[in-house]
Short mmCIF file of C-alpha atoms and ligand atoms in Angstrom, two decimals:
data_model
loop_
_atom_site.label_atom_id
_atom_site.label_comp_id
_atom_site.label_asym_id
_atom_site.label_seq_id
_atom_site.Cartn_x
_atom_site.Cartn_y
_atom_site.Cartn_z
CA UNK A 1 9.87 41.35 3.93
CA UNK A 2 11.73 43.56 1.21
CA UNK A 3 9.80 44.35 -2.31
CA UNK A 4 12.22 41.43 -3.68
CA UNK A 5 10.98 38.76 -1.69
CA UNK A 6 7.46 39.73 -2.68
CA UNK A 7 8.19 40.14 -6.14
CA UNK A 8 9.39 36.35 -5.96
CA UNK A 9 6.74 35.27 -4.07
CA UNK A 10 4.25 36.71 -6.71
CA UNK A 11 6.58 35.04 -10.03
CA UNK A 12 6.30 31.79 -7.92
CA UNK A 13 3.20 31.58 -6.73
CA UNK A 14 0.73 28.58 -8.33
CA UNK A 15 -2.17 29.07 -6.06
CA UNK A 16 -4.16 31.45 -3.71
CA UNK A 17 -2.76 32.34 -0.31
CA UNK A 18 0.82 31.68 -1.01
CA UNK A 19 1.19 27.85 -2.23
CA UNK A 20 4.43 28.14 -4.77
CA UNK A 21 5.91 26.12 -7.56
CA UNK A 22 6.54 22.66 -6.26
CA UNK A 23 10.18 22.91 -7.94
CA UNK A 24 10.79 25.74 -5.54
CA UNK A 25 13.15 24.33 -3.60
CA UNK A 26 14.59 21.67 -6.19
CA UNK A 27 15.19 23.65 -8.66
CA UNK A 28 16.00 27.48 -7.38
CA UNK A 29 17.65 26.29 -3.95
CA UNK A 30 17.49 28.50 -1.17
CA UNK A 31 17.90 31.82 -3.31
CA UNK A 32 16.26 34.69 -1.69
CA UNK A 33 15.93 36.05 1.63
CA UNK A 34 12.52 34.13 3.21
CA UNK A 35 14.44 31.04 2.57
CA UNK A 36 17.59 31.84 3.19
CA UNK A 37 16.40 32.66 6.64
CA UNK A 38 14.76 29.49 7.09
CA UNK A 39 16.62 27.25 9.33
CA UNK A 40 17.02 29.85 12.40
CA UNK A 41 13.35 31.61 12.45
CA UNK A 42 11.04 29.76 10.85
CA UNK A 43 10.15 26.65 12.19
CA UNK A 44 7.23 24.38 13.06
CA UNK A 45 7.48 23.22 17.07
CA UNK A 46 5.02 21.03 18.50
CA UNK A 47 2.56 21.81 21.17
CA UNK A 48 4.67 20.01 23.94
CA UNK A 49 8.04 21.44 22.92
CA UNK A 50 9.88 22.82 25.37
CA UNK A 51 11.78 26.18 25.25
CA UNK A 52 14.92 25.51 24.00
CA UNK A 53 18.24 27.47 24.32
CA UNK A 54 19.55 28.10 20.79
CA UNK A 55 23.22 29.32 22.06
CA UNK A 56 25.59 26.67 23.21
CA UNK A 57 28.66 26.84 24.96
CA UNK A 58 31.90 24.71 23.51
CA UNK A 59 32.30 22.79 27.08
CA UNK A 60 28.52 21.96 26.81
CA UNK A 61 29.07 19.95 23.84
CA UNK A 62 30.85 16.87 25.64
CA UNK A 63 30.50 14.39 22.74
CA UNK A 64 33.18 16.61 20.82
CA UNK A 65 35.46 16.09 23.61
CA UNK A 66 35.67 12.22 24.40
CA UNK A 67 35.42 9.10 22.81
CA UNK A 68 32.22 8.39 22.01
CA UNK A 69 29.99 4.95 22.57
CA UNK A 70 30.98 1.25 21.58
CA UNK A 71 29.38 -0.71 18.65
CA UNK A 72 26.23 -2.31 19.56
CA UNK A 73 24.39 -5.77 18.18
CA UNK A 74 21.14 -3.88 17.57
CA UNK A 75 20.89 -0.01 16.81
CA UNK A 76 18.36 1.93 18.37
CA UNK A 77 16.68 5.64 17.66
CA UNK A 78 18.76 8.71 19.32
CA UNK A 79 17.56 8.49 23.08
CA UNK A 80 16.35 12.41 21.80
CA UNK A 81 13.98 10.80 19.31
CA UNK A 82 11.72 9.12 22.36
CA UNK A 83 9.04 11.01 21.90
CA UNK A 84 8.40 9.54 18.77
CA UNK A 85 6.23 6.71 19.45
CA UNK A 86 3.41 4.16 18.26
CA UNK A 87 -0.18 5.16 20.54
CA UNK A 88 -1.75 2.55 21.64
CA UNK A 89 -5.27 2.17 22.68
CA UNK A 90 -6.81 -0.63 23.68
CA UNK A 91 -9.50 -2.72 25.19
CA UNK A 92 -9.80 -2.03 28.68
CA UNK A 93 -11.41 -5.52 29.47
CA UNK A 94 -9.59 -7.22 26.78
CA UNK A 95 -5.97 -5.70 26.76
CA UNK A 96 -4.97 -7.83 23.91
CA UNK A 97 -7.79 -6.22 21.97
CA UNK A 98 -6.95 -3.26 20.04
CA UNK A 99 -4.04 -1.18 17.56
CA UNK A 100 -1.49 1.07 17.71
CA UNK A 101 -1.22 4.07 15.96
CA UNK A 102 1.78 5.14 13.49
CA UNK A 103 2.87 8.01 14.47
CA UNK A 104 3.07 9.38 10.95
CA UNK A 105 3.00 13.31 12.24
CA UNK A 106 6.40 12.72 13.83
CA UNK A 107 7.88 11.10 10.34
CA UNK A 108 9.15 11.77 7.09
CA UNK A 109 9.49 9.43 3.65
CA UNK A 110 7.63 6.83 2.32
CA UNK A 111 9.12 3.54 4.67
CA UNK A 112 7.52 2.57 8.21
CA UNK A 113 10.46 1.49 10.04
CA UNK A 114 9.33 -1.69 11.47
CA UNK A 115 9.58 -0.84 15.26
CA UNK A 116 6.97 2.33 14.46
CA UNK A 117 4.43 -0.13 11.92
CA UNK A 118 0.85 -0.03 13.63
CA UNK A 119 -0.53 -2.86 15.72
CA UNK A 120 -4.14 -4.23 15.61
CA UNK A 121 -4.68 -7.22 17.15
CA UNK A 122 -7.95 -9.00 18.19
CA UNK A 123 -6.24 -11.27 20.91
CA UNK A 124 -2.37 -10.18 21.37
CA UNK A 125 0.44 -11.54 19.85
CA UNK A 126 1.06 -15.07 19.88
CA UNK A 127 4.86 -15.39 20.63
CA UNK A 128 5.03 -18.44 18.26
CA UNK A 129 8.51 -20.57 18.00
CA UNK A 130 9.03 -20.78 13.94
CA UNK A 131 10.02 -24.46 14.82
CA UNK A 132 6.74 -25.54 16.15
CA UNK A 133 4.86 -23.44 13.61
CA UNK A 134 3.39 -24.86 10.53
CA UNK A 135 0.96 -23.56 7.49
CA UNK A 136 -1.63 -26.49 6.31
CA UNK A 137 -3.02 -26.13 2.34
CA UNK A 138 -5.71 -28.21 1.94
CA UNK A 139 -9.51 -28.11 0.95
CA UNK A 140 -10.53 -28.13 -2.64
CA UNK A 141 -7.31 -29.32 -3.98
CA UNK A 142 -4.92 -31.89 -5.60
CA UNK A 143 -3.21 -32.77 -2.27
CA UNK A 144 -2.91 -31.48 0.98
CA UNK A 145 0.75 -29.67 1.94
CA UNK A 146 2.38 -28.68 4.83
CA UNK A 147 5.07 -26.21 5.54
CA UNK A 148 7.46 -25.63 8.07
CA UNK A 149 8.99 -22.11 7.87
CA UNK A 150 12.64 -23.19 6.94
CA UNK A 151 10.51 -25.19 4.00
CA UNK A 152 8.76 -21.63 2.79
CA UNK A 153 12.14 -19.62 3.25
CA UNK A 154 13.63 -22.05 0.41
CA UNK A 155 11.21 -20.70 -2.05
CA UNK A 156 11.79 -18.46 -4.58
CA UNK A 157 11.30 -14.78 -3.04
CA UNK A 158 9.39 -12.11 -4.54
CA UNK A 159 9.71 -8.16 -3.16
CA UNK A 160 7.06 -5.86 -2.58
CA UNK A 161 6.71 -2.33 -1.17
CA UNK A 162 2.96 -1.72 0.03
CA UNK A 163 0.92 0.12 2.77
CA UNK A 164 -1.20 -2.04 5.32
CA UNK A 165 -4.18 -0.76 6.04
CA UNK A 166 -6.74 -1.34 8.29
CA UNK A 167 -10.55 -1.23 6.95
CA UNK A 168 -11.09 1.20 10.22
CA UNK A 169 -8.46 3.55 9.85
CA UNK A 170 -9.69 7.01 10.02
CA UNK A 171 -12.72 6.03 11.24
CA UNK A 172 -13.33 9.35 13.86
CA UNK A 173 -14.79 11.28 10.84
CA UNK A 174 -17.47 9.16 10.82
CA UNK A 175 -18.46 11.32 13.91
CA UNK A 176 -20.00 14.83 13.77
CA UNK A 177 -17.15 16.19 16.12
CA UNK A 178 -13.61 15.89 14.21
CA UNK A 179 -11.10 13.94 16.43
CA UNK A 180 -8.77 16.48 18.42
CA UNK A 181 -5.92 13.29 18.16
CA UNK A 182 -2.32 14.34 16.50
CA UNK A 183 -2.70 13.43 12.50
CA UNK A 184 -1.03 10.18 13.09
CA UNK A 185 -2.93 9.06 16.03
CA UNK A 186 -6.51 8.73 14.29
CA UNK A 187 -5.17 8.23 10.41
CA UNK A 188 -1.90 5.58 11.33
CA UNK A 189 -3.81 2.42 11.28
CA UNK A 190 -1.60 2.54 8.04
CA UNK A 191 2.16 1.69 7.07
CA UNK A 192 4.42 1.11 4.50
CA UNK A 193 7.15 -1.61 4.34
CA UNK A 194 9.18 -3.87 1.84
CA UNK A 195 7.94 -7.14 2.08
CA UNK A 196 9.76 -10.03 1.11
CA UNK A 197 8.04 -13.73 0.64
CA UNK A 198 6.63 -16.18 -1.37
CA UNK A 199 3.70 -16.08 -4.01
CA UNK A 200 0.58 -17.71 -3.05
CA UNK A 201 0.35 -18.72 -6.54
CA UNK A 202 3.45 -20.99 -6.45
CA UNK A 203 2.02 -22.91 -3.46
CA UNK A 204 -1.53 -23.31 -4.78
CA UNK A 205 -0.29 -24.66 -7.87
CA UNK A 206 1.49 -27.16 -6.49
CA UNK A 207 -1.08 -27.99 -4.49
CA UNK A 208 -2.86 -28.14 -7.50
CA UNK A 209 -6.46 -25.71 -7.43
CA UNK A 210 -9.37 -27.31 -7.72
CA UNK A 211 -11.72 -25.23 -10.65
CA UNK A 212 -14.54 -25.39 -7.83
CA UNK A 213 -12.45 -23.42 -5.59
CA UNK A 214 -13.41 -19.94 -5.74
CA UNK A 215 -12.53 -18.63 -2.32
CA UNK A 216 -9.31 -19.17 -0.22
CA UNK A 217 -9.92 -18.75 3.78
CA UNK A 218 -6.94 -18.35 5.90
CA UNK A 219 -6.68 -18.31 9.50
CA UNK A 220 -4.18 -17.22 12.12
CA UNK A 221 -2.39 -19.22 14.76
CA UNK A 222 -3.15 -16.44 17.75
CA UNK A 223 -5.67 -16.94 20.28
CA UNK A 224 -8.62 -15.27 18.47
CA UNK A 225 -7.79 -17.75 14.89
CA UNK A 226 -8.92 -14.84 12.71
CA UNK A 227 -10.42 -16.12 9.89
CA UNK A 228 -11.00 -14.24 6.81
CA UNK A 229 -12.72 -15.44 2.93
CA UNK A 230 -10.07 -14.51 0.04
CA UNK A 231 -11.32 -14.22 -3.92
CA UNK A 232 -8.91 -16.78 -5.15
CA UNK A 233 -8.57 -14.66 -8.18
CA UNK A 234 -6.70 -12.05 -6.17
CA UNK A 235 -5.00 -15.01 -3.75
CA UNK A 236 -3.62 -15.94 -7.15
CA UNK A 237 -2.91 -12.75 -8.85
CA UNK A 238 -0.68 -10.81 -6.18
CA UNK A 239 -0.93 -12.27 -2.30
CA UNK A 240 2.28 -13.64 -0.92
CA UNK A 241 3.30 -15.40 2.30
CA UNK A 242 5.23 -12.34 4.05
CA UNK A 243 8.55 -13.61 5.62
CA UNK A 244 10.86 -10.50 5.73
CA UNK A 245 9.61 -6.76 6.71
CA UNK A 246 12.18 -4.39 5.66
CA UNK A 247 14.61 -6.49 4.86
CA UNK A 248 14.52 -8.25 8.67
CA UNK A 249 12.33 -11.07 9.57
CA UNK A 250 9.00 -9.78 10.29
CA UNK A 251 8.32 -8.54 14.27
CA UNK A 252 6.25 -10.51 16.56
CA UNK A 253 3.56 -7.95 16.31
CA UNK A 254 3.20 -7.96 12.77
CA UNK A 255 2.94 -11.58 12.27
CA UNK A 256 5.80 -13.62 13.10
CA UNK A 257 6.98 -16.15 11.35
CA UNK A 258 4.76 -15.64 8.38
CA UNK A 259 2.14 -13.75 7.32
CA UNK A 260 -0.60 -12.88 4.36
CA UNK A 261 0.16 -10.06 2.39
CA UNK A 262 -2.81 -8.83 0.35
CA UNK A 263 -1.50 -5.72 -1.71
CA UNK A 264 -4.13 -2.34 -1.36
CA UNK A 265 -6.98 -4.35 0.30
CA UNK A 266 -8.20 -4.16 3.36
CA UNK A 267 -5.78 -4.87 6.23
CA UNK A 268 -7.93 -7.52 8.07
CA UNK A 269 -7.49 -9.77 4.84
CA UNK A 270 -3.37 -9.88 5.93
CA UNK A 271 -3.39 -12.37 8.10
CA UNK A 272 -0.78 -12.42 10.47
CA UNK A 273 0.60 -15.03 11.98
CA UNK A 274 -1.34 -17.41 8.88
CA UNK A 275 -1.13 -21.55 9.92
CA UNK A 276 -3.98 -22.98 7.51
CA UNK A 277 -4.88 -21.71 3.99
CA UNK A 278 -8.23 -23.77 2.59
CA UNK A 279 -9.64 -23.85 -0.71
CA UNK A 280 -13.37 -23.40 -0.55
CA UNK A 281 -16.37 -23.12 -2.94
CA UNK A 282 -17.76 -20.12 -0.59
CA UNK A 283 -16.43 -17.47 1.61
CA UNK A 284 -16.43 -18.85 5.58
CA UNK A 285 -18.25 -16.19 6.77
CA UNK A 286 -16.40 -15.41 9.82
CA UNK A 287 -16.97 -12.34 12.37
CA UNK A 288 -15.03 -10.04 10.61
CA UNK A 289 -17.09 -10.36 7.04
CA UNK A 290 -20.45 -10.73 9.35
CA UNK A 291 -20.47 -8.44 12.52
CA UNK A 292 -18.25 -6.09 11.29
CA UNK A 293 -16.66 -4.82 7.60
CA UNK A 294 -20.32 -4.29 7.00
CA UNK A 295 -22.73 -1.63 6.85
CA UNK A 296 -25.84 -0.08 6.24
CA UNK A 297 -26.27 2.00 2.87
CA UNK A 298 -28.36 5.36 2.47
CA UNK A 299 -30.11 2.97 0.18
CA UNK A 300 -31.15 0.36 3.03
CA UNK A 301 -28.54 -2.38 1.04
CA UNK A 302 -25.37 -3.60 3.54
CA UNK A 303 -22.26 -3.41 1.89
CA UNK A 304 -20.27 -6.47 2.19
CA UNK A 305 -16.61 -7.52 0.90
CA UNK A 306 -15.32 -4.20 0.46
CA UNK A 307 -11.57 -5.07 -0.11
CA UNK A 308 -9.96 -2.57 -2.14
CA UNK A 309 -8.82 0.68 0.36
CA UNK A 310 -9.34 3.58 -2.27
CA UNK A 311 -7.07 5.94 -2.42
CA UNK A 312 -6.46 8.77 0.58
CA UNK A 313 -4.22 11.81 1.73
CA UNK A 314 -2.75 13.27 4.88
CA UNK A 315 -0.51 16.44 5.26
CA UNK A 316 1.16 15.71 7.86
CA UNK A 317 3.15 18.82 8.33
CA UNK A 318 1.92 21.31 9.10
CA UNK A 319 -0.56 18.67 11.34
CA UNK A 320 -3.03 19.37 14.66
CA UNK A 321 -0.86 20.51 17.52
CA UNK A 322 1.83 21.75 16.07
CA UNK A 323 2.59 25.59 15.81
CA UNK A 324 4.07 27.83 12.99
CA UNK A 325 5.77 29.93 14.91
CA UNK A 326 5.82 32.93 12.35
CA UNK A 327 4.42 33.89 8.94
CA UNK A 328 7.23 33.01 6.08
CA UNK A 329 7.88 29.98 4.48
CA UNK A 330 7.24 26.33 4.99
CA UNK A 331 7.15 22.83 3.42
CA UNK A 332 3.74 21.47 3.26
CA UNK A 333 4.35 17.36 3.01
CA UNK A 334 2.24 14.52 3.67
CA UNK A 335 1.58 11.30 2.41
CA UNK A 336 -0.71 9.74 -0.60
CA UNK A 337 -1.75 5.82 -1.27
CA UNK A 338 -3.99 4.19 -3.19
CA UNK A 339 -5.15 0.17 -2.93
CA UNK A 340 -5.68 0.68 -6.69
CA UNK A 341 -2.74 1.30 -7.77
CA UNK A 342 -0.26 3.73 -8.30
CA UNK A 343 -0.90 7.93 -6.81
CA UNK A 344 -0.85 9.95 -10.68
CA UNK A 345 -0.99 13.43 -8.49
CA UNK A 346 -1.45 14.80 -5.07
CA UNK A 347 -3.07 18.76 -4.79
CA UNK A 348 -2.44 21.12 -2.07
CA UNK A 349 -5.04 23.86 -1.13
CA UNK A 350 -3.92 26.62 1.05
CA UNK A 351 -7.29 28.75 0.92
CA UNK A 352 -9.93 25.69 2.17
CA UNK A 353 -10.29 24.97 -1.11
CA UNK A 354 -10.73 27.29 -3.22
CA UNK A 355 -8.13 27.04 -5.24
CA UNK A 356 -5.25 23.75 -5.77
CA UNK A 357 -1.95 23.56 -6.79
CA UNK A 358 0.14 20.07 -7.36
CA UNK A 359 2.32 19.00 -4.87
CA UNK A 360 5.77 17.29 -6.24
CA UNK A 361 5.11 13.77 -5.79
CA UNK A 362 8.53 11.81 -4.31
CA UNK A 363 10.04 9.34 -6.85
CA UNK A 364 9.95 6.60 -7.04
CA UNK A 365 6.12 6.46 -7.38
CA UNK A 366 4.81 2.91 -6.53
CA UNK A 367 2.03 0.60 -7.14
CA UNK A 368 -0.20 0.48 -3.81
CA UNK A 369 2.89 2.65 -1.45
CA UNK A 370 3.07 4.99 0.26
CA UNK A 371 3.34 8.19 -1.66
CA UNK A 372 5.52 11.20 0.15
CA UNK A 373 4.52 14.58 -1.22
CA UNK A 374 5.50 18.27 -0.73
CA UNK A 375 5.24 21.81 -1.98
CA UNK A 376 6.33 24.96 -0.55
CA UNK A 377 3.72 27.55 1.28
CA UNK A 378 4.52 31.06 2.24
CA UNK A 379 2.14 31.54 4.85
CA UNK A 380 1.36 35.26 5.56
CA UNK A 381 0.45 34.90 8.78
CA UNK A 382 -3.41 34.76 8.85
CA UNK A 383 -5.93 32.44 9.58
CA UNK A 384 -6.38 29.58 7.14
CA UNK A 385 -7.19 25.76 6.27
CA UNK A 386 -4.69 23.42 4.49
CA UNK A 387 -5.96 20.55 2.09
CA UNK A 388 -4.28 17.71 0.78
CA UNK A 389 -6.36 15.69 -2.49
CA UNK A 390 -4.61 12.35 -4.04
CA UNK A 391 -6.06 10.99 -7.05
CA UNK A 392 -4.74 7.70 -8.12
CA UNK A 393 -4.09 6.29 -11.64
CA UNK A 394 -7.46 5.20 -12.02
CA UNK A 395 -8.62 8.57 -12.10
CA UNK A 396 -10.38 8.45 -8.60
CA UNK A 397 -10.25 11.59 -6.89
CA UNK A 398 -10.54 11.49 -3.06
CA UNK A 399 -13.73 13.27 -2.06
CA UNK A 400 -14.45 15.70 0.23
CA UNK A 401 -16.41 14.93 3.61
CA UNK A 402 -19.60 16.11 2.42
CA UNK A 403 -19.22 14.03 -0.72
CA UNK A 404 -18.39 11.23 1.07
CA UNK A 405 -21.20 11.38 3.80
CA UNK A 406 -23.34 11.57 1.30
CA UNK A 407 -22.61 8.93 -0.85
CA UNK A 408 -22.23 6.46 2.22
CA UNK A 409 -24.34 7.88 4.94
CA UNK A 410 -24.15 8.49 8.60
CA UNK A 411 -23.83 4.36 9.32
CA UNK A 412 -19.91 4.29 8.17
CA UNK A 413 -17.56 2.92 10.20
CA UNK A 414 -15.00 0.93 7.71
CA UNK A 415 -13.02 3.27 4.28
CA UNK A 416 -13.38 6.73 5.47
CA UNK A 417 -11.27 8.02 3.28
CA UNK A 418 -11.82 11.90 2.94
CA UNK A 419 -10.04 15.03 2.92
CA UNK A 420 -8.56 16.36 5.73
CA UNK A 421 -8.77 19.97 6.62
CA UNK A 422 -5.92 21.64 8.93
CA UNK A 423 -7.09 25.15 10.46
CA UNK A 424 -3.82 27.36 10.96
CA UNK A 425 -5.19 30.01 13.37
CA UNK A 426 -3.81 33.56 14.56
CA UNK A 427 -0.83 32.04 16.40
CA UNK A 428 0.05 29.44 14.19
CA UNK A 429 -1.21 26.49 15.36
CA UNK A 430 -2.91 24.01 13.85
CA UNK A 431 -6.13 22.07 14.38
CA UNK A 432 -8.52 19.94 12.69
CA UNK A 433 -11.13 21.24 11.50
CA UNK A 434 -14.44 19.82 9.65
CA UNK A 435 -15.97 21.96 6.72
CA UNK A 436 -18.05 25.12 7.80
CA UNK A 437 -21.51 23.97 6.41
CA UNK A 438 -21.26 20.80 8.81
CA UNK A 439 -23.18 22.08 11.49
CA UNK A 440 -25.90 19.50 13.85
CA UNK A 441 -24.97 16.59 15.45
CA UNK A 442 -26.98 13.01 14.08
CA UNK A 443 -28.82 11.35 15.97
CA UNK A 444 -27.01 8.38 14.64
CA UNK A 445 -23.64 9.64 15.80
CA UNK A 446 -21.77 7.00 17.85
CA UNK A 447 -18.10 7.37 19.40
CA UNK A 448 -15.83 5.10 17.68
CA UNK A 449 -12.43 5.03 19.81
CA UNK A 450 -13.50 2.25 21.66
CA UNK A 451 -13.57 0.12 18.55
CA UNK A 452 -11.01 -0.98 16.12
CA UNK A 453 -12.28 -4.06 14.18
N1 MTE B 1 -4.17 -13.59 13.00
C1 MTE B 1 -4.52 -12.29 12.97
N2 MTE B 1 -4.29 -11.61 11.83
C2 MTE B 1 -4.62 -10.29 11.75
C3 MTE B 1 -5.25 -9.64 12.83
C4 MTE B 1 -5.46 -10.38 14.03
O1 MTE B 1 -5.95 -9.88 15.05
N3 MTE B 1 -5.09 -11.71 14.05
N4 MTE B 1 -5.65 -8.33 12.68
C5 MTE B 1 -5.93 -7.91 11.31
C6 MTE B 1 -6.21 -6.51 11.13
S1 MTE B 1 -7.79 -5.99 11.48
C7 MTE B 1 -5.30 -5.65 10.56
S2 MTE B 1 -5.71 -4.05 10.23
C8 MTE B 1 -3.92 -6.09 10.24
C9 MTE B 1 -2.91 -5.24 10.98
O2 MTE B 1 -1.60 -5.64 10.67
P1 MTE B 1 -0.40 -5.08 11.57
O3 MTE B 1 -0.75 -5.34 13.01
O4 MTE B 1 0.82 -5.79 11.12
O5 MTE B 1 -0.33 -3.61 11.29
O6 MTE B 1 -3.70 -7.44 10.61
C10 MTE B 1 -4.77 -8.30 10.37
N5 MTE B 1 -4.36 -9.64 10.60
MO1 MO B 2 -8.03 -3.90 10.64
#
């Protein structure tokens, strides 16, 4: 690199170990030589990437030559995109046990497309026909209503973009060893989509809410009836009936013809495939706010209802397997969300740590979304670790691990929500990595990819 580069690099640079102004790229372009150089040597390949020939010959590029495809009824991703897939793993005994992963490594933006939004289901998916389906109101109300789906599409609708996700999500770094997965296959029990529908509060209110009625529990019409216990303060502040997903009606998978959408709580509480809503004086007390979704306390005290998914990070470039395949420069991005509201900033660390710089945030910013975030990184070719930090409008910061064990003990297994730490090694590639002072195994240590909840 010529003394010019470095003399940028230096004017640019906003923290340790090469992490540079955010606007780099925005507002300078692609004005000196590192960048400029950017799109034939530098690049990030994955682990499995083949070797791949960067000279073509004219004749080899047939698709200039003759006509290409016919329309189609229903587009689908470039046949050279099939590597970018949803991971499932699931119940061996009980296949319809289980979730999907998001492959959020392999992705860029803020919007899940809907064919890529993570699965968990307790009991498959129901393959219900929106004719024969119905959603009962009833309980502690005025009068009892039922719907049939063309009667809840004539509603008023109501937008919102949001993440789903599930209370488990991340849930490997409860364990001493840090999961060897890709970044998207232990952290993508979360998405992002536009969903369209209708406010709970207009169909309560016709139903007319008893003042008694301080819980709403709604339950699914697949083979396990999930039941969960809603605060009806929060059924009537911002949960909807989800109809649309992305501006299509909602897959199969993700609850078909209509299902609960609880904005930045827990994803259990959205259920899918919803067919009764009742208005109770106390929560129902079902598996999922029993069994599970609670835990033991360094204090001894269970923590129960936890609904609100505080706010989290990922980078997820550069993420574990892939490899930098020479010093120079490279987009750090990853993603940011908060079930509190909306991300206020987002800090890289390029040193393990040591020192932060803010990461331009992608606009627009919304309340309870997915968050996309990047900053540029000259990395000089030498070991390191790579930290992302979100802190949301509230003012919460995400903590680190240690901060987090700490506070919540070695019983987790629901909101593990801290930072993430990618090693770059010698050659580039990327790992993840725990902090250095982390160093026995528990005796309460338990492997958790069996389970999903
Ligand atoms: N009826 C029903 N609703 C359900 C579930 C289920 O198994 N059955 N799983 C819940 C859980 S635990 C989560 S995390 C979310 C996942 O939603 P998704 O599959 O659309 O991503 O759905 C919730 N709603
Ligand atoms: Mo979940």
């Amino acid at each position: 690199m010529d003394r010019k580069n470095d003399r940028y690099l230096k004017e640019n640079q906003v923290a340790e170990n090469g992490l540079l102004d955010r606007r780099l790229f925005l507002k300078k372009g692609l004005q000196f030589g590192v960048i400029t150089s950017l799109a034939s040597t530098v690049t990030i390949s994955s682990a499995k990437d083949k070797q791949s020939t960067s000279q073509n010959k004219s004749s080899d590029l047939t698709w200039m030559h003759e006509p290409g495809k016919s329309f189609s009824t229903y587009g689908l991703p470039s046949k050279f995109e099939d590597n970018v897939l949803r991971y499932p793993s699931q119940n061996e005994a009980v296949p319809g046990n289980g979730v999907s992963w998001t492959p959020l490594h392999l992705m860029e933006g803020a919007i899940t497309p809907n064919g890529l939004h993570f699965e968990r289901h307790h009991n498959g998916v129901p393959q219900i026909d929106p004719k024969k389906h119905r959603l009962l109101i009833h309980g502690l109300a005025k009068k009892d209503l039922i719907f049939t789906i063309d009667d809840l599409l004539r509603y008023p609708m109501q937008s919102k973009t949001c993440f789903i996700e599930c209370g488990g999500n991340s849930n490997s770094g409860w364990n001493s060893q840090p999961s060897m997965a890709e970044a998207g296959y232990f952290n993508g029990m979360v998405s992002c989509s536009e969903w369209t529908g209708v406010s709970l509060s207009i169909l309560l209110e016709e139903a007319g809410v008893d003042k008694k009625a301080k819980w709403l529990i709604a339950e699914g019409a697949d083979a396990f009836a999930m039941q969960v216990s809603i605060p009806m303060k929060k059924a009537l502040d911002d949960a909807f009936l989800g109809l649309y997903q992305n501006g299509e009606r909602i897959r199969p998978e993700n609850g078909y013809p209509v299902r609960l959408i609880v904005p930045g709580w827990e994803g259990v509480l959205n259920v899918k495939w919803v067919h009764r809503l009742k208005l109770s004086n106390r929560p129902v007390m079902a598996r999922n706010e029993t069994s599970r979704y609670t835990e033991l306390q360094p204090s001894g005290k269970a923590r129960m209802f936890t609904f609100v998914m505080q706010a989290k990070s990922l980078i997820t470039s550069p993420s574990a397997h892939m490899i930098l395949k020479q010093s120079g420069l490279y987009q750090i991005t990853g993603l940011a969300w908060s079930g509190k509201g909306k991300i206020k900033k987002v800090e890289v660390s390029a040193d393990g740590g040591h020192s932060w710089a803010e990461a331009e945030l992608q606009e627009p910013v919304l309340d309870r979304a997915f968050t996309r975030f990047r900053i540029p990184w000259h990395w000089n070719g030498k070991p390191t670790i790579l930290k992302s930090r979100a802190t949301d409008e509230t003012g919460y910061v995400q903590p680190e691990r240690q901060q987090l064990l700490k506070e919540r003990g070695r019983q987790g297994f629901f909101h593990y929500n801290a930072i993430i730490n990618w090693h770059v090694d010698n050659d580039g590639f990327v790992s993840h990595v725990y902090d250095k002072d982390e160093t026995k195994k528990t005796n309460s240590d338990i492997s958790i990819d069996s389970d999903w909840n």
